[in-house]
Backbone as CSV, one residue per row, in Angstrom:
resi,resn,N_x,N_y,N_z,CA_x,CA_y,CA_z,C_x,C_y,C_z
1,MET,27.547,4.538,115.624,28.451,4.966,114.595,27.675,5.263,113.312
2,THR,27.958,6.402,112.717,27.261,6.814,111.515,27.921,6.193,110.293
3,THR,27.130,5.558,109.464,27.670,4.973,108.246,27.739,6.038,107.162
4,VAL,28.462,5.728,106.097,28.612,6.668,104.988,27.266,6.941,104.346
5,SER,26.435,5.903,104.196,25.127,6.108,103.566,24.233,6.999,104.435
6,THR,24.321,6.854,105.752,23.540,7.722,106.641,24.041,9.156,106.549
7,TRP,25.355,9.319,106.511,25.938,10.647,106.389,25.521,11.284,105.070
8,ARG,25.545,10.504,104.009,25.137,10.981,102.686,23.660,11.399,102.699
9,THR,22.816,10.544,103.286,21.388,10.854,103.373,21.165,12.142,104.159
10,ASN,21.902,12.320,105.252,21.758,13.537,106.058,22.187,14.779,105.282
11,LEU,23.255,14.658,104.477,23.682,15.796,103.661,22.626,16.152,102.620
12,ILE,22.033,15.137,102.002,20.983,15.386,101.013,19.796,16.060,101.677
13,ARG,19.401,15.572,102.853,18.277,16.191,103.586,18.586,17.636,103.952
14,LYS,19.813,17.878,104.408,20.179,19.247,104.777,20.139,20.159,103.562
15,ALA,20.644,19.682,102.426,20.626,20.482,101.199,19.191,20.802,100.793
16,LYS,18.326,19.806,100.834,16.927,20.026,100.444,16.213,20.943,101.435
17,THR,16.524,20.828,102.728,15.934,21.716,103.725,16.368,23.155,103.491
18,LEU,17.655,23.341,103.254,18.145,24.692,102.974,17.495,25.253,101.716
19,GLN,17.372,24.417,100.697,16.774,24.861,99.445,15.317,25.281,99.630
20,LYS,14.525,24.424,100.252,13.078,24.649,100.320,12.636,25.560,101.465
21,ARG,13.211,25.383,102.646,12.703,26.102,103.812,13.467,27.380,104.135
22,VAL,14.769,27.363,103.959,15.562,28.529,104.334,15.671,29.513,103.167
23,LEU,16.053,29.009,102.007,16.232,29.877,100.846,14.961,30.054,100.026
24,VAL,13.996,29.158,100.212,12.751,29.140,99.445,13.081,29.217,97.944
25,MET,13.977,28.345,97.534,14.449,28.309,96.149,13.571,27.345,95.351
26,PRO,13.012,27.801,94.235,12.204,26.900,93.400,13.043,25.734,92.876
27,ASP,12.396,24.591,92.654,13.089,23.396,92.168,13.830,23.662,90.861
28,GLU,13.217,24.448,89.992,13.849,24.748,88.700,15.176,25.482,88.894
29,ASP,15.210,26.468,89.788,16.451,27.199,90.068,17.490,26.288,90.726
30,TYR,17.023,25.417,91.619,17.909,24.486,92.311,18.571,23.539,91.306
31,ARG,17.769,22.988,90.405,18.319,22.074,89.395,19.270,22.796,88.451
32,PHE,18.951,24.043,88.109,19.855,24.834,87.266,21.192,25.039,87.970
33,MET,21.140,25.334,89.281,22.364,25.521,90.053,23.187,24.222,90.081
34,LEU,22.513,23.076,90.269,23.212,21.789,90.271,23.882,21.535,88.918
35,GLU,23.172,21.806,87.844,23.736,21.628,86.497,24.939,22.544,86.291
36,ASP,24.801,23.783,86.736,25.854,24.767,86.534,27.104,24.435,87.351
37,ARG,26.932,24.065,88.613,28.073,23.820,89.504,28.659,22.421,89.373
38,TYR,27.798,21.415,89.198,28.265,20.032,89.285,27.981,19.190,88.039
39,LYS,27.313,19.755,87.060,26.943,19.019,85.835,26.072,17.796,86.158
40,GLN,25.239,17.926,87.190,24.297,16.874,87.587,22.918,17.511,87.738
41,SER,21.878,16.736,87.475,20.529,17.294,87.573,19.824,16.928,88.877
42,SER,20.447,16.070,89.676,19.820,15.623,90.918,20.836,15.585,92.054
43,THR,20.379,15.907,93.233,21.238,15.853,94.407,21.726,14.420,94.654
44,ALA,20.898,13.443,94.347,21.254,12.037,94.573,22.435,11.596,93.708
45,ASP,22.703,12.291,92.608,23.797,11.917,91.715,25.142,12.504,92.129
46,LEU,25.146,13.365,93.143,26.385,14.020,93.556,27.259,13.090,94.390
47,THR,28.574,13.305,94.322,29.512,12.569,95.164,29.464,13.160,96.571
48,MET,30.110,12.486,97.514,30.140,13.001,98.893,30.802,14.375,98.938
49,GLU,31.916,14.544,98.220,32.613,15.828,98.205,31.722,16.923,97.632
50,GLN,30.995,16.597,96.568,30.091,17.571,95.964,28.939,17.894,96.906
51,LEU,28.425,16.889,97.620,27.349,17.149,98.585,27.823,18.086,99.694
52,GLN,29.043,17.846,100.196,29.574,18.728,101.235,29.728,20.150,100.695
53,ASP,30.217,20.276,99.470,30.368,21.584,98.856,29.007,22.247,98.657
54,LEU,28.009,21.462,98.231,26.668,21.993,98.025,26.092,22.541,99.325
55,VAL,26.196,21.775,100.397,25.665,22.225,101.694,26.389,23.495,102.147
56,THR,27.705,23.538,101.971,28.470,24.738,102.325,28.007,25.924,101.496
57,HIS,27.830,25.706,100.193,27.381,26.772,99.294,25.998,27.288,99.696
58,LEU,25.077,26.370,99.995,23.726,26.780,100.398,23.750,27.493,101.749
59,ASP,24.617,27.037,102.656,24.767,27.712,103.946,25.223,29.162,103.749
60,VAL,26.194,29.343,102.867,26.695,30.691,102.590,25.585,31.541,101.973
61,MET,24.835,30.951,101.050,23.718,31.682,100.437,22.679,32.075,101.486
62,ALA,22.516,31.215,102.499,21.531,31.482,103.552,22.073,32.424,104.624
63,GLY,23.359,32.778,104.520,23.952,33.678,105.498,24.498,32.973,106.714
64,ASN,24.699,31.676,106.635,25.226,30.890,107.752,26.699,30.590,107.543
65,SER,27.491,31.585,107.199,28.880,31.321,106.844,29.805,31.179,108.046
66,ALA,29.346,31.524,109.235,30.198,31.383,110.425,30.228,29.911,110.828
67,LYS,31.353,29.260,110.551,31.487,27.833,110.832,32.398,27.627,112.028
68,GLN,32.164,26.554,112.722,33.014,26.180,113.845,34.280,25.516,113.319
69,ARG,35.394,25.926,113.808,36.651,25.263,113.473,36.996,24.291,114.590
70,PRO,37.708,23.247,114.271,38.149,22.358,115.340,39.013,23.137,116.324
71,SER,38.890,22.838,117.596,39.626,23.590,118.602,41.127,23.342,118.507
72,ARG,41.495,22.150,118.088,42.910,21.807,117.986,43.168,21.153,116.638
73,PRO,44.053,21.736,115.838,44.289,21.159,114.519,44.950,19.782,114.615
74,ASP,44.656,18.944,113.646,45.272,17.613,113.626,46.714,17.711,113.132
75,ALA,47.393,16.587,113.086,48.823,16.560,112.734,49.062,17.080,111.322
76,GLN,48.179,16.745,110.392,48.368,17.217,109.020,48.189,18.730,108.930
77,ALA,47.206,19.275,109.645,47.006,20.724,109.643,48.215,21.428,110.260
78,GLN,48.784,20.834,111.309,49.984,21.412,111.923,51.161,21.385,110.956
79,LYS,51.260,20.322,110.167,52.336,20.207,109.173,52.173,21.274,108.089
80,ILE,50.933,21.474,107.643,50.661,22.516,106.634,51.071,23.877,107.184
81,TRP,50.692,24.152,108.435,51.038,25.421,109.073,52.562,25.588,109.138
82,ALA,53.268,24.534,109.560,54.727,24.604,109.705,55.405,24.834,108.353
83,LEU,54.952,24.143,107.324,55.533,24.344,105.990,55.289,25.767,105.488
84,TRP,54.091,26.266,105.719,53.749,27.639,105.291,54.631,28.655,106.014
85,GLN,54.826,28.460,107.309,55.654,29.388,108.085,57.117,29.321,107.631
86,ALA,57.600,28.118,107.299,58.976,27.973,106.805,59.147,28.712,105.480
87,LEU,58.140,28.622,104.616,58.196,29.351,103.348,58.177,30.863,103.588
88,HIS,57.438,31.295,104.590,57.412,32.722,104.928,58.771,33.185,105.455
89,GLU,59.343,32.404,106.351,60.644,32.769,106.925,61.736,32.825,105.866
90,ALA,61.572,32.033,104.809,62.541,32.048,103.706,62.277,33.196,102.739
91,GLY,61.187,33.931,102.955,60.873,35.072,102.099,60.104,34.718,100.842
92,VAL,59.642,33.491,100.749,58.909,33.046,99.561,57.432,33.432,99.658
93,VAL,56.867,33.323,100.856,55.468,33.665,101.099,55.434,34.995,101.829
94,ARG,54.687,35.950,101.288,54.617,37.281,101.908,53.767,37.301,103.168
95,ASP,52.627,36.602,103.133,51.660,36.677,104.224,51.639,35.354,104.994
96,PRO,52.067,35.353,106.261,52.093,34.103,107.020,50.769,33.777,107.721
97,SER,49.740,34.566,107.489,48.491,34.426,108.245,47.694,33.185,107.850
98,GLU,46.762,32.842,108.713,45.865,31.719,108.449,44.990,32.013,107.232
99,ALA,44.612,33.275,107.061,43.798,33.650,105.905,44.545,33.374,104.602
100,ALA,45.845,33.606,104.591,46.648,33.350,103.391,46.738,31.853,103.106
101,ILE,46.936,31.057,104.148,46.969,29.597,103.965,45.627,29.124,103.421
102,ASN,44.546,29.647,104.012,43.214,29.236,103.588,42.946,29.609,102.136
103,ALA,43.414,30.777,101.701,43.243,31.170,100.303,44.002,30.212,99.389
104,TYR,45.209,29.850,99.777,46.016,28.899,99.006,45.309,27.537,98.938
105,VAL,44.838,27.056,100.082,44.155,25.762,100.143,42.882,25.785,99.302
106,LYS,42.129,26.862,99.384,40.890,26.959,98.603,41.193,26.882,97.109
107,ARG,42.240,27.578,96.672,42.618,27.567,95.256,43.094,26.176,94.834
108,MET,43.872,25.533,95.691,44.440,24.228,95.351,43.403,23.091,95.384
109,THR,42.325,23.253,96.145,41.322,22.188,96.255,40.113,22.429,95.363
110,ARG,40.113,23.506,94.609,38.990,23.813,93.722,38.922,22.768,92.620
111,ARG,37.722,22.313,92.324,37.496,21.342,91.252,36.451,21.915,90.301
112,GLY,36.855,22.252,89.091,35.915,22.806,88.120,35.311,24.090,88.646
113,LYS,33.992,24.161,88.628,33.308,25.356,89.126,32.997,25.278,90.616
114,ALA,33.220,24.102,91.210,32.972,23.945,92.643,34.063,24.675,93.421
115,SER,33.661,25.397,94.442,34.648,26.121,95.240,35.461,25.134,96.074
116,GLY,36.668,25.552,96.447,37.546,24.689,97.223,37.195,24.684,98.697
117,VAL,37.992,23.968,99.464,37.810,23.861,100.911,38.203,25.197,101.542
118,GLU,37.372,25.710,102.418,37.541,27.045,102.976,38.686,27.187,103.973
119,SER,39.068,26.116,104.642,40.098,26.205,105.669,41.004,24.981,105.625
120,TYR,42.277,25.206,105.869,43.214,24.082,105.879,42.892,23.108,107.014
121,ARG,42.182,23.546,108.015,41.811,22.674,109.138,40.677,21.720,108.780
122,TRP,39.972,21.978,107.689,38.816,21.164,107.305,39.139,20.152,106.218
123,LEU,40.383,20.075,105.807,40.758,19.145,104.748,40.609,17.699,105.218
124,ASN,40.166,16.849,104.312,40.185,15.431,104.660,41.619,14.926,104.478
125,HIS,41.861,13.682,104.850,43.221,13.131,104.827,43.842,13.212,103.430
126,TYR,43.077,12.839,102.433,43.564,12.837,101.048,43.933,14.252,100.597
127,GLN,43.054,15.211,100.846,43.310,16.596,100.438,44.514,17.171,101.177
128,ALA,44.592,16.919,102.487,45.707,17.436,103.286,47.031,16.865,102.793
129,SER,47.042,15.599,102.439,48.266,14.987,101.914,48.708,15.668,100.628
130,GLY,47.760,15.984,99.769,48.078,16.679,98.527,48.655,18.066,98.769
131,ILE,48.081,18.799,99.719,48.576,20.145,100.053,49.985,20.047,100.651
132,ILE,50.189,19.093,101.542,51.515,18.914,102.160,52.559,18.618,101.085
133,GLU,52.236,17.716,100.176,53.187,17.369,99.107,53.470,18.583,98.216
134,ALA,52.445,19.370,97.905,52.652,20.567,97.079,53.552,21.571,97.796
135,LEU,53.337,21.763,99.096,54.172,22.693,99.864,55.609,22.178,99.984
136,LYS,55.769,20.866,100.141,57.120,20.291,100.222,57.866,20.468,98.895
137,LYS,57.185,20.244,97.778,57.814,20.426,96.472,58.188,21.895,96.252
138,TRP,57.295,22.801,96.675,57.564,24.233,96.570,58.808,24.578,97.387
139,SER,58.863,24.027,98.599,60.022,24.263,99.476,61.305,23.759,98.833
140,GLN,61.261,22.610,98.223,62.447,22.062,97.571,62.877,22.920,96.385
141,ARG,61.907,23.402,95.604,62.229,24.233,94.436,62.950,25.513,94.820
142,VAL,62.560,26.103,95.965,63.176,27.371,96.370,64.322,27.170,97.351
143,GLY,64.620,25.912,97.678,65.758,25.622,98.534,65.552,25.850,100.009
144,VAL,64.311,25.707,100.472,64.023,25.903,101.900,64.367,24.650,102.687
145,VAL,64.136,23.496,102.127,64.342,22.239,102.853,65.788,21.822,102.814
């Protein structure tokens, strides 16, 4: 079983590998990017969420943006999908597609200059709960529920 500290260490290693070997980014540019995106000067000072965002950002910069999605969404992802479809059927949401849900989720999970979560299927429990509650409140405001 992987502990949180091991997972954190692996994320830091992956970020540094992407920086030095894949992107060949000088340390000065890397630190500037950290300051600009996260207001931190060191990778070790980042939170787990920021580390995950950093690795995703570096992957995109390296051209590795094709990510694997879980084959079967969990219960919270299914709930998000169902709420989104209900809003579409009520005429509140124009686009019922997964891309539209993902755009909404990305906007709602954005923190400062850090980009949000790219897919509703990748949300952690806390983030998914927040999205579900926001969609439920939206549904109540427009009289869908």
